[in-house]
Coordinates of C-alpha atoms in Angstrom, one line a residue:
Chain A
M1 CA 0.0 0.0 0.0
K2 CA 1.5 3.3 -1.1
E3 CA 0.1 6.7 -0.5
V4 CA 1.3 9.9 -2.4
E5 CA 0.2 13.5 -2.3
L6 CA -0.2 15.1 -5.7
E7 CA -0.6 18.7 -6.6
L8 CA -2.3 19.7 -9.8
I9 CA -0.1 22.3 -11.4
N10 CA -1.6 22.5 -14.9
R11 CA -3.9 25.4 -15.6
L12 CA -7.1 23.5 -16.3
G13 CA -6.8 21.1 -13.4
L14 CA -8.2 17.6 -13.7
H15 CA -10.1 18.2 -16.9
A16 CA -11.7 15.6 -19.2
R17 CA -8.6 14.8 -21.3
A18 CA -6.4 14.8 -18.3
A19 CA -8.8 12.4 -16.5
S20 CA -8.8 10.1 -19.5
K21 CA -5.0 10.0 -19.4
V22 CA -4.9 9.2 -15.7
V23 CA -7.3 6.3 -16.3
Q24 CA -5.3 5.0 -19.2
T25 CA -2.1 5.1 -17.1
A26 CA -3.7 3.5 -14.0
S27 CA -5.3 0.8 -16.1
R28 CA -1.9 -0.4 -17.3
F29 CA -1.1 -1.7 -13.9
D30 CA -2.4 -4.6 -11.9
S31 CA -2.6 -2.7 -8.6
Q32 CA -5.7 -1.0 -7.3
V33 CA -5.5 2.7 -7.8
W34 CA -7.6 5.2 -5.9
L35 CA -7.7 9.0 -6.0
S36 CA -9.2 11.2 -3.3
H37 CA -10.0 14.9 -3.3
R38 CA -12.1 16.7 -0.7
G39 CA -13.3 13.6 1.0
K40 CA -14.3 11.9 -2.2
R41 CA -12.4 8.7 -3.0
V42 CA -12.8 7.2 -6.4
N43 CA -11.3 4.4 -8.5
A44 CA -8.6 5.9 -10.7
K45 CA -9.2 3.2 -13.4
S46 CA -12.6 4.5 -14.2
I47 CA -13.2 7.7 -16.1
M48 CA -16.5 8.6 -14.5
G49 CA -15.1 8.5 -11.0
V50 CA -12.0 10.6 -11.9
L51 CA -14.3 13.1 -13.7
L52 CA -16.5 13.3 -10.6
L53 CA -13.5 14.7 -8.6
A54 CA -13.6 17.9 -10.8
A55 CA -10.4 19.0 -9.1
P56 CA -9.3 22.5 -10.3
C57 CA -5.7 23.8 -10.7
G58 CA -3.8 24.0 -7.4
S59 CA -5.8 21.3 -5.6
R60 CA -4.2 18.5 -3.8
L61 CA -5.1 14.9 -4.5
T62 CA -4.2 11.8 -2.5
L63 CA -3.1 8.9 -4.6
E64 CA -3.4 5.4 -3.1
V65 CA -1.9 2.4 -4.9
D66 CA -2.1 -1.1 -3.6
G67 CA -0.7 -4.2 -5.4
S68 CA 2.3 -6.0 -6.8
D69 CA 3.3 -3.1 -9.1
E70 CA 2.4 -0.2 -6.8
N71 CA 5.7 1.6 -6.9
E72 CA 5.7 1.7 -10.7
A73 CA 2.0 2.7 -10.8
A74 CA 2.4 5.5 -8.3
E75 CA 5.5 6.8 -10.1
A76 CA 3.8 6.8 -13.5
I77 CA 0.7 8.7 -12.3
A78 CA 2.7 11.2 -10.2
G79 CA 4.9 11.7 -13.3
L80 CA 1.9 12.3 -15.5
V81 CA 0.5 14.9 -13.1
A82 CA 3.9 16.6 -12.7
D83 CA 4.2 16.7 -16.5
R84 CA 0.9 18.6 -16.7
F85 CA -0.6 15.6 -18.4
G86 CA 1.7 16.0 -21.3
E87 CA 0.0 19.1 -22.5
G88 CA 2.6 21.7 -21.4
E89 CA 0.4 24.3 -19.7
Chain B
M1 CA -16.1 14.5 4.7
T2 CA -17.9 16.5 7.4
Q3 CA -21.3 17.8 6.3
R4 CA -22.5 21.1 7.6
V5 CA -25.2 23.6 6.9
T6 CA -25.5 27.3 7.7
P7 CA -28.6 29.3 8.6
A8 CA -28.1 31.2 5.4
E9 CA -28.4 28.0 3.3
L10 CA -31.5 27.1 5.2
Y11 CA -33.0 30.5 4.5
E12 CA -32.2 30.2 0.8
Q13 CA -33.8 26.8 0.6
F14 CA -36.9 27.1 2.8
S15 CA -37.6 30.8 3.1
D16 CA -40.8 30.5 1.0
R17 CA -41.9 27.2 2.5
L18 CA -41.5 28.5 6.1
D19 CA -42.2 32.2 5.4
L20 CA -38.9 33.2 7.0
R21 CA -38.0 36.9 7.2
W22 CA -34.8 38.5 8.5
V23 CA -34.8 40.7 11.5
C24 CA -31.0 41.0 11.7
G25 CA -27.8 39.1 11.5
K26 CA -28.1 38.2 7.8
S27 CA -24.4 38.6 7.1
E28 CA -23.4 36.5 10.1
A29 CA -25.8 33.7 9.1
G30 CA -23.4 32.4 6.4
K31 CA -20.6 31.9 9.0
R32 CA -22.4 29.9 11.7
N33 CA -22.4 26.2 11.1
L34 CA -24.7 23.5 12.1
E35 CA -22.6 20.3 12.3
P36 CA -23.5 16.8 13.0
T37 CA -23.5 16.1 16.7
G38 CA -21.7 13.0 18.0
F39 CA -23.2 10.5 20.3
H40 CA -21.6 12.2 23.3
S41 CA -23.3 15.6 22.9
R42 CA -26.9 16.5 23.0
P43 CA -28.2 15.7 19.6
S44 CA -30.6 18.6 19.6
L45 CA -30.0 20.8 16.5
V46 CA -33.3 22.6 16.5
G47 CA -35.5 23.2 19.5
F48 CA -37.7 25.5 21.5
L49 CA -36.2 28.3 23.4
T50 CA -34.8 27.2 26.7
P51 CA -32.1 29.0 28.7
I52 CA -31.1 25.8 30.5
H53 CA -29.4 24.0 27.6
S54 CA -28.9 25.5 24.3
T55 CA -29.8 24.1 20.9
R56 CA -28.2 25.4 17.8
I57 CA -31.4 26.9 16.4
Q58 CA -33.7 28.3 19.0
V59 CA -37.3 28.6 18.2
I60 CA -39.5 31.0 20.2
G61 CA -43.1 29.9 19.9
R62 CA -46.3 31.0 21.7
E63 CA -45.5 29.4 25.0
E64 CA -41.9 30.7 25.1
F65 CA -43.1 34.1 24.2
D66 CA -45.7 34.2 26.9
W67 CA -43.1 32.9 29.4
L68 CA -40.6 35.6 28.5
E69 CA -43.4 38.2 28.7
G70 CA -44.2 37.0 32.2
L71 CA -40.6 37.6 33.5
D72 CA -39.7 40.8 35.3
S73 CA -37.6 43.0 33.1
R74 CA -34.3 42.2 34.8
T75 CA -34.6 38.4 34.7
R76 CA -35.9 38.7 31.1
W77 CA -32.8 40.6 30.1
E78 CA -30.5 38.2 31.9
T79 CA -32.2 35.2 30.3
L80 CA -32.0 36.7 26.8
A81 CA -28.3 37.6 27.4
R82 CA -27.6 34.0 28.5
I83 CA -29.1 32.7 25.3
M84 CA -27.0 35.0 23.1
D85 CA -23.9 34.0 25.1
D86 CA -24.4 30.4 23.9
Q87 CA -24.0 31.7 20.4
P88 CA -27.0 29.9 18.8
A89 CA -26.7 29.5 15.0
A90 CA -30.0 31.4 14.7
I91 CA -33.1 32.3 16.6
I92 CA -36.5 32.1 15.0
V93 CA -39.6 33.7 16.3
A94 CA -42.4 31.6 15.1
N95 CA -46.2 31.8 14.9
G96 CA -45.9 35.2 13.3
L97 CA -45.3 36.7 16.7
E98 CA -43.9 40.2 17.0
V99 CA -40.2 40.4 17.8
A100 CA -39.7 42.2 21.1
D101 CA -37.4 45.3 20.9
D102 CA -35.0 44.1 23.6
L103 CA -34.6 40.7 21.8
A104 CA -33.8 42.4 18.4
K105 CA -31.4 44.8 20.2
L106 CA -29.5 42.0 21.9
A107 CA -29.4 39.9 18.7
R108 CA -28.0 42.9 16.9
E109 CA -25.3 43.5 19.5
N110 CA -24.3 39.9 19.5
D111 CA -24.5 39.4 15.7
T112 CA -26.9 36.6 16.2
P113 CA -29.0 35.8 13.2
L114 CA -32.7 36.5 14.1
L115 CA -35.6 35.5 11.9
T116 CA -39.3 35.5 12.0
S117 CA -41.7 32.9 10.6
S118 CA -45.5 32.8 10.3
Q119 CA -45.4 29.0 10.7
N120 CA -46.6 27.2 13.7
D121 CA -43.7 26.6 16.2
W122 CA -43.7 22.9 16.4
E123 CA -44.2 22.4 12.7
L124 CA -41.1 24.6 12.2
V125 CA -39.1 22.5 14.7
N126 CA -40.2 19.2 13.1
F127 CA -39.5 20.5 9.6
L128 CA -36.1 21.9 10.3
E129 CA -35.1 18.9 12.4
Y130 CA -35.9 16.6 9.5
Q131 CA -34.3 18.7 6.8
I132 CA -31.2 19.4 8.8
S133 CA -30.6 15.8 9.9
R134 CA -31.0 14.8 6.2
R135 CA -28.5 17.3 5.2
L136 CA -26.0 16.3 7.9
A137 CA -26.5 12.6 7.5
A138 CA -23.4 10.4 7.1
R139 CA -22.4 10.0 3.5
E140 CA -20.2 7.6 1.5
T141 CA -19.2 7.3 -2.1
L142 CA -18.8 3.7 -3.3
H143 CA -17.3 2.3 -6.5
G144 CA -19.9 0.4 -8.6
V145 CA -23.0 0.7 -10.6
F146 CA -26.2 1.4 -8.6
M147 CA -29.3 0.0 -10.3
E148 CA -32.9 -0.8 -9.7
I149 CA -33.6 -4.4 -10.4
F150 CA -37.2 -5.6 -10.0
T151 CA -37.8 -2.6 -7.7
I152 CA -34.8 -3.5 -5.5
G153 CA -31.9 -1.1 -5.1
V154 CA -28.8 -3.2 -6.1
L155 CA -25.2 -2.0 -6.1
I156 CA -23.0 -3.9 -8.6
T157 CA -19.4 -3.9 -7.5
G158 CA -16.2 -5.6 -8.6
E159 CA -12.7 -4.7 -9.7
S160 CA -12.3 -2.9 -13.0
G161 CA -12.5 -5.3 -15.8
T162 CA -15.1 -7.6 -14.2
G163 CA -17.8 -6.3 -16.5
K164 CA -19.9 -4.1 -14.2
S165 CA -20.8 -1.6 -16.9
E166 CA -21.5 -4.4 -19.4
L167 CA -23.8 -6.0 -16.9
A168 CA -25.5 -2.7 -16.3
L169 CA -26.1 -2.2 -20.0
E170 CA -27.6 -5.6 -20.4
L171 CA -29.8 -5.1 -17.4
L172 CA -30.9 -1.8 -18.9
T173 CA -31.9 -3.5 -22.1
R174 CA -34.0 -5.9 -20.1
G175 CA -36.0 -3.0 -18.6
H176 CA -34.2 -2.3 -15.3
R177 CA -33.1 1.2 -14.3
L178 CA -29.9 3.0 -13.7
I179 CA -29.4 5.3 -10.7
A180 CA -25.7 6.0 -10.9
D181 CA -22.6 4.6 -12.6
D182 CA -19.3 4.4 -11.0
A183 CA -19.6 6.6 -8.0
P184 CA -23.0 6.5 -6.4
E185 CA -23.4 8.5 -3.2
F186 CA -25.0 6.8 -0.2
T187 CA -26.6 8.6 2.7
Q188 CA -27.7 7.1 5.9
L189 CA -31.2 8.5 6.3
T190 CA -32.2 6.5 9.4
P191 CA -30.4 3.7 11.3
D192 CA -31.8 1.1 8.9
I193 CA -32.2 3.0 5.6
I194 CA -29.4 3.9 3.2
E195 CA -30.3 5.9 0.2
G196 CA -28.2 6.0 -2.9
S197 CA -28.3 8.7 -5.5
C198 CA -26.2 10.0 -8.4
P199 CA -23.7 12.9 -8.1
P200 CA -25.0 15.7 -10.4
V201 CA -22.0 15.5 -12.8
L202 CA -22.5 11.8 -13.5
K203 CA -26.3 12.0 -13.9
E204 CA -27.8 9.7 -16.6
C205 CA -24.3 8.6 -17.8
L206 CA -22.8 5.1 -18.1
E207 CA -19.3 4.4 -19.3
V208 CA -18.7 1.2 -21.3
R209 CA -15.3 0.2 -22.4
G210 CA -15.0 0.7 -26.2
L211 CA -18.1 2.9 -26.4
G212 CA -17.1 5.7 -24.1
I213 CA -19.7 7.6 -22.1
L214 CA -23.3 6.9 -23.0
N215 CA -26.4 9.0 -22.1
I216 CA -28.8 6.4 -20.8
R217 CA -31.8 8.7 -20.7
R218 CA -31.4 9.7 -24.4
M219 CA -30.8 6.1 -25.4
F220 CA -33.4 4.2 -23.4
G221 CA -35.9 6.9 -22.4
D222 CA -36.9 8.5 -19.1
A223 CA -38.1 5.3 -17.6
A224 CA -34.6 3.9 -17.7
I225 CA -33.4 6.4 -15.1
K226 CA -34.2 6.6 -11.4
A227 CA -33.1 9.5 -9.2
S228 CA -32.6 7.6 -6.0
K229 CA -33.2 4.3 -4.3
Y230 CA -32.7 2.6 -1.0
L231 CA -29.7 0.2 -1.0
R232 CA -30.8 -3.3 -0.2
L233 CA -28.4 -5.7 -1.9
I234 CA -24.9 -5.8 -3.3
I235 CA -23.9 -8.0 -6.2
H236 CA -20.1 -8.4 -6.2
L237 CA -18.5 -9.7 -9.4
H238 CA -15.1 -11.3 -9.1
L239 CA -12.8 -13.2 -11.4
P240 CA -12.4 -16.8 -10.2
R241 CA -9.0 -17.4 -8.7
P242 CA -7.4 -20.8 -9.1
D243 CA -6.4 -21.2 -5.5
E244 CA -9.9 -20.4 -4.3
T245 CA -12.0 -23.0 -2.5
E246 CA -15.2 -23.8 -4.3
A247 CA -18.1 -21.9 -2.9
D248 CA -21.0 -23.7 -1.3
R249 CA -23.1 -25.1 -4.3
L250 CA -26.3 -25.3 -2.3
Q251 CA -26.4 -21.9 -0.6
G252 CA -24.4 -19.8 -3.0
D253 CA -21.7 -17.4 -1.8
D254 CA -23.4 -14.9 0.5
T255 CA -21.6 -12.4 2.7
Q256 CA -22.3 -9.0 4.1
R257 CA -20.6 -5.6 3.5
E258 CA -20.6 -2.8 5.9
V259 CA -21.9 0.4 4.3
L260 CA -22.0 3.4 6.7
D261 CA -23.6 1.9 9.9
L262 CA -25.5 -0.9 8.2
R263 CA -24.6 -4.4 7.0
I264 CA -25.9 -4.9 3.5
P265 CA -26.3 -8.5 2.2
Q266 CA -23.8 -9.2 -0.6
I267 CA -23.9 -12.0 -3.2
N268 CA -20.5 -12.9 -4.7
L269 CA -20.7 -14.0 -8.3
P270 CA -17.7 -15.4 -10.2
V271 CA -17.4 -14.1 -13.7
L272 CA -16.9 -17.1 -16.0
A273 CA -17.0 -17.4 -19.8
G274 CA -20.3 -18.3 -21.2
R275 CA -22.4 -17.1 -18.2
N276 CA -25.1 -14.6 -18.9
M277 CA -24.5 -12.3 -16.0
A278 CA -27.7 -10.3 -16.4
V279 CA -29.8 -13.5 -16.2
I280 CA -27.9 -14.5 -13.1
A281 CA -28.2 -11.1 -11.5
E282 CA -31.9 -11.1 -12.1
A283 CA -32.2 -14.6 -10.6
A284 CA -30.1 -13.4 -7.6
V285 CA -32.5 -10.6 -7.0
R286 CA -35.6 -12.8 -7.3
D287 CA -34.1 -15.2 -4.9
F288 CA -33.2 -12.4 -2.5
M289 CA -36.8 -11.2 -2.6
L290 CA -38.0 -14.7 -1.8
R291 CA -35.6 -14.9 1.2
M292 CA -36.8 -11.5 2.4
K293 CA -40.3 -13.0 2.5
G294 CA -39.0 -16.0 4.5
F295 CA -38.6 -18.6 1.7
D296 CA -35.2 -20.2 1.4
A297 CA -35.0 -22.5 -1.6
A298 CA -31.8 -24.3 -0.4
A299 CA -33.2 -24.9 3.1
E300 CA -36.4 -26.3 1.6
F301 CA -34.4 -28.6 -0.7
V302 CA -32.3 -29.9 2.2
E303 CA -35.4 -30.6 4.2
R304 CA -37.0 -32.5 1.3
H305 CA -33.9 -34.4 0.8
G306 CA -33.7 -35.3 4.5
R307 CA -37.3 -36.5 4.4
L308 CA -36.4 -38.7 1.4
L309 CA -33.5 -40.3 3.3
A310 CA -35.6 -40.8 6.4
D311 CA -38.3 -42.6 4.3
K312 CA -35.7 -44.9 2.8
Q313 CA -34.4 -46.1 6.2

């Protein structure tokens, strides 16, 4: 079980395209991946849940990963967030 | 997540229904919170005026009004001051009674929100108690698809890739209804009732791998959507694991899952190739309904079998 704090630094926050990328990334791993924001905890492998968070720029998310490849999964998702979801703004 | 509600929100929502009017303290009303009370503290959130123990919203009705009127001016002032000291979230003068000058003055000095209502005092207390406890009720978001199957509120859970959404879609085509996909929100209304509804963002939507997000209301019509439903049963889909011991073939694999303060019956269904999950889910719900009425097919079968053996001996 691994828990990481993430901060959304891209301008649009966790918008639809970003959410889709998070889900794609999370789904590559066998571990269970959860994201929480403001008391809502959702499965990061499902687009609807991640969209529900509607987290704006600057918000802090808690990432929980549990499973055999938890380190790689946490790293990949944290990297994606830090990289502004590959959109460069 | 801690729920809370402010007098300002109550005013916004119910001012017409309760005929609420401001006397003073409108700006302060957005800052004072009503929070759920724990088991240790007095659970009273709304109540009649009493200087002995404070409630968060004090209602002054006909009797309280008469009682205050009967006090000599010094005791009356002290009583009112004591009430203000407790910092109630708001004071409501009910029954359309006139607000006394000294009460308005003290409320203004203490920044206490003061309102009037033409409603009957006990109706006001009942109404607010109900609405506030509903708003402050314990809440939990669960992962799964919440559906109505044969009038029963059923949450379909399972890890991603077990086919929750596919099962939901198949159930929809068979005439059952969707409440929420993926993140239904459950609220404990009473000790034995949990209601599930859909967060506004996700309303009417279902996501199916390969198809993306579907709008169920547009695709299947208004009747395919239900706004909320009590949670009665959980159907948990799981992939069969090779090391797993075979489940009881007579009774099925029943467990319970704790949701908020309630234990909800859960049926665990292995997802195997060639099984029509919608038919199995429907059968599970029909069997659940029978058991709720006191009929247990497995128990009856065992009894019949036992009788047969006894006859042979």
